[in-house]
C-alpha atoms as a printed R data frame, in Angstrom:
   type eleno elety resid chain resno        x       y       z
1  ATOM     1    CA   MET     A     1  -96.552  -0.185  15.171
2  ATOM     2    CA   ASN     A     2  -97.147  -2.801  12.506
3  ATOM     3    CA   ASN     A     3  -98.345  -0.395   9.843
4  ATOM     4    CA   PHE     A     4  -97.148   1.003   6.540
5  ATOM     5    CA   TYR     A     5  -98.042   3.978   4.365
6  ATOM     6    CA   LEU     A     6 -100.641   3.222   1.671
7  ATOM     7    CA   LYS     A     7 -101.942   5.248  -1.261
8  ATOM     8    CA   ILE     A     8 -104.723   4.070  -3.558
9  ATOM     9    CA   ILE     A     9 -105.043   6.382  -6.540
10 ATOM    10    CA   SER     A    10 -107.557   6.271  -9.388
11 ATOM    11    CA   LEU     A    11 -107.498   8.391 -12.522
12 ATOM    12    CA   LYS     A    12 -110.088  10.683 -10.933
13 ATOM    13    CA   GLU     A    13 -109.247  10.839  -7.225
14 ATOM    14    CA   MET     A    14 -107.212   9.744  -4.219
15 ATOM    15    CA   LEU     A    15 -109.168   6.845  -2.689
16 ATOM    16    CA   PHE     A    16 -106.963   6.134   0.327
17 ATOM    17    CA   ASP     A    17 -103.992   8.020   1.746
18 ATOM    18    CA   GLY     A    18 -102.830   6.917   5.171
19 ATOM    19    CA   LYS     A    19 -101.494   4.157   7.375
20 ATOM    20    CA   ALA     A    20 -102.641   0.565   6.989
21 ATOM    21    CA   VAL     A    21 -101.802  -2.723   8.689
22 ATOM    22    CA   LEU     A    22 -102.965  -4.959   5.824
23 ATOM    23    CA   VAL     A    23 -103.984  -4.768   2.194
24 ATOM    24    CA   ASN     A    24 -105.394  -7.764   0.323
25 ATOM    25    CA   LEU     A    25 -105.802  -7.561  -3.456
26 ATOM    26    CA   PRO     A    26 -106.145  -9.569  -6.678
27 ATOM    27    CA   SER     A    27 -102.888  -9.650  -8.625
28 ATOM    28    CA   SER     A    28 -102.375 -11.167 -12.043
29 ATOM    29    CA   GLU     A    29 -100.561 -14.042 -10.291
30 ATOM    30    CA   GLY     A    30 -103.232 -14.622  -7.613
31 ATOM    31    CA   GLU     A    31 -104.418 -13.059  -4.375
32 ATOM    32    CA   LEU     A    32 -101.807 -11.079  -2.421
33 ATOM    33    CA   THR     A    33 -101.725  -9.859   1.158
34 ATOM    34    CA   ILE     A    34  -99.281  -7.074   1.952
35 ATOM    35    CA   LEU     A    35  -98.119  -6.488   5.531
36 ATOM    36    CA   LYS     A    36  -95.432  -4.264   7.086
37 ATOM    37    CA   ASP     A    37  -91.888  -5.035   5.862
38 ATOM    38    CA   HIS     A    38  -93.073  -6.824   2.694
39 ATOM    39    CA   LEU     A    39  -90.364  -7.347   0.103
40 ATOM    40    CA   PRO     A    40  -90.288  -4.836  -2.789
41 ATOM    41    CA   LEU     A    41  -92.671  -5.792  -5.577
42 ATOM    42    CA   ILE     A    42  -94.298  -4.450  -8.737
43 ATOM    43    CA   THR     A    43  -97.189  -6.379 -10.255
44 ATOM    44    CA   ALA     A    44 -100.305  -5.948 -12.360
45 ATOM    45    CA   LEU     A    45 -103.714  -6.156 -10.712
46 ATOM    46    CA   LYS     A    46 -106.854  -7.788 -12.086
47 ATOM    47    CA   LYS     A    47 -110.586  -7.433 -11.494
48 ATOM    48    CA   GLY     A    48 -111.719  -7.952  -7.921
49 ATOM    49    CA   LYS     A    49 -111.801  -6.259  -4.515
50 ATOM    50    CA   ILE     A    50 -109.099  -4.478  -2.573
51 ATOM    51    CA   LYS     A    51 -109.458  -4.857   1.182
52 ATOM    52    CA   VAL     A    52 -107.621  -2.430   3.457
53 ATOM    53    CA   ARG     A    53 -107.386  -2.616   7.244
54 ATOM    54    CA   ASP     A    54 -106.302   0.802   8.497
55 ATOM    55    CA   GLU     A    55 -104.332   1.685  11.627
56 ATOM    56    CA   ASN     A    56 -107.619   1.966  13.590
57 ATOM    57    CA   ASN     A    57 -108.549  -1.604  12.587
58 ATOM    58    CA   GLN     A    58 -111.361  -0.364  10.311
59 ATOM    59    CA   GLU     A    59 -111.845  -2.149   6.988
60 ATOM    60    CA   HIS     A    60 -112.236  -0.376   3.647
61 ATOM    61    CA   PHE     A    61 -113.180  -2.047   0.349
62 ATOM    62    CA   PHE     A    62 -112.551  -0.857  -3.206
63 ATOM    63    CA   GLU     A    63 -113.607  -2.481  -6.486
64 ATOM    64    CA   ILE     A    64 -110.908  -2.716  -9.127
65 ATOM    65    CA   GLN     A    65 -111.012  -3.618 -12.821
66 ATOM    66    CA   LYS     A    66 -107.253  -3.489 -13.336
67 ATOM    67    CA   GLY     A    67 -104.235  -1.545 -12.155
68 ATOM    68    CA   PHE     A    68 -100.739  -1.782 -10.715
69 ATOM    69    CA   LEU     A    69  -99.220  -2.372  -7.290
70 ATOM    70    CA   GLU     A    70  -95.836  -1.067  -6.156
71 ATOM    71    CA   VAL     A    71  -94.395  -2.124  -2.799
72 ATOM    72    CA   ASN     A    72  -91.348  -0.333  -1.397
73 ATOM    73    CA   PRO     A    73  -90.018  -0.526   2.159
74 ATOM    74    CA   ASN     A    74  -93.154   0.255   4.197
75 ATOM    75    CA   LYS     A    75  -94.717   2.296   1.379
76 ATOM    76    CA   VAL     A    76  -97.365   0.786  -0.888
77 ATOM    77    CA   THR     A    77  -98.940   2.456  -3.917
78 ATOM    78    CA   ILE     A    78 -101.908   1.112  -5.856
79 ATOM    79    CA   LEU     A    79 -102.773   2.704  -9.190
80 ATOM    80    CA   LYS     A    80 -106.393   1.799  -9.925
81 ATOM    81    CA   HIS     A    81 -107.517   1.989 -13.545
82 ATOM    82    CA   GLU     A    82 -111.273   2.423 -14.076
């Protein structure tokens, strides 16, 4: 499978916790797309939309004001600040 484990966490709740094939998001350096086997990365996020395509090919969208992204080998964590 071409998926990775993704968590999107806000201060109030877990927004997404499962397998994804793609996540697209607004970083402080520009738009990023994360796929399976992405190189490790930590970066700040800016205002915009997070788009997730899950393992069932369904798309999920989340608004973000700011936050942080951490990419480890096939594990991605997004901390979403309200």
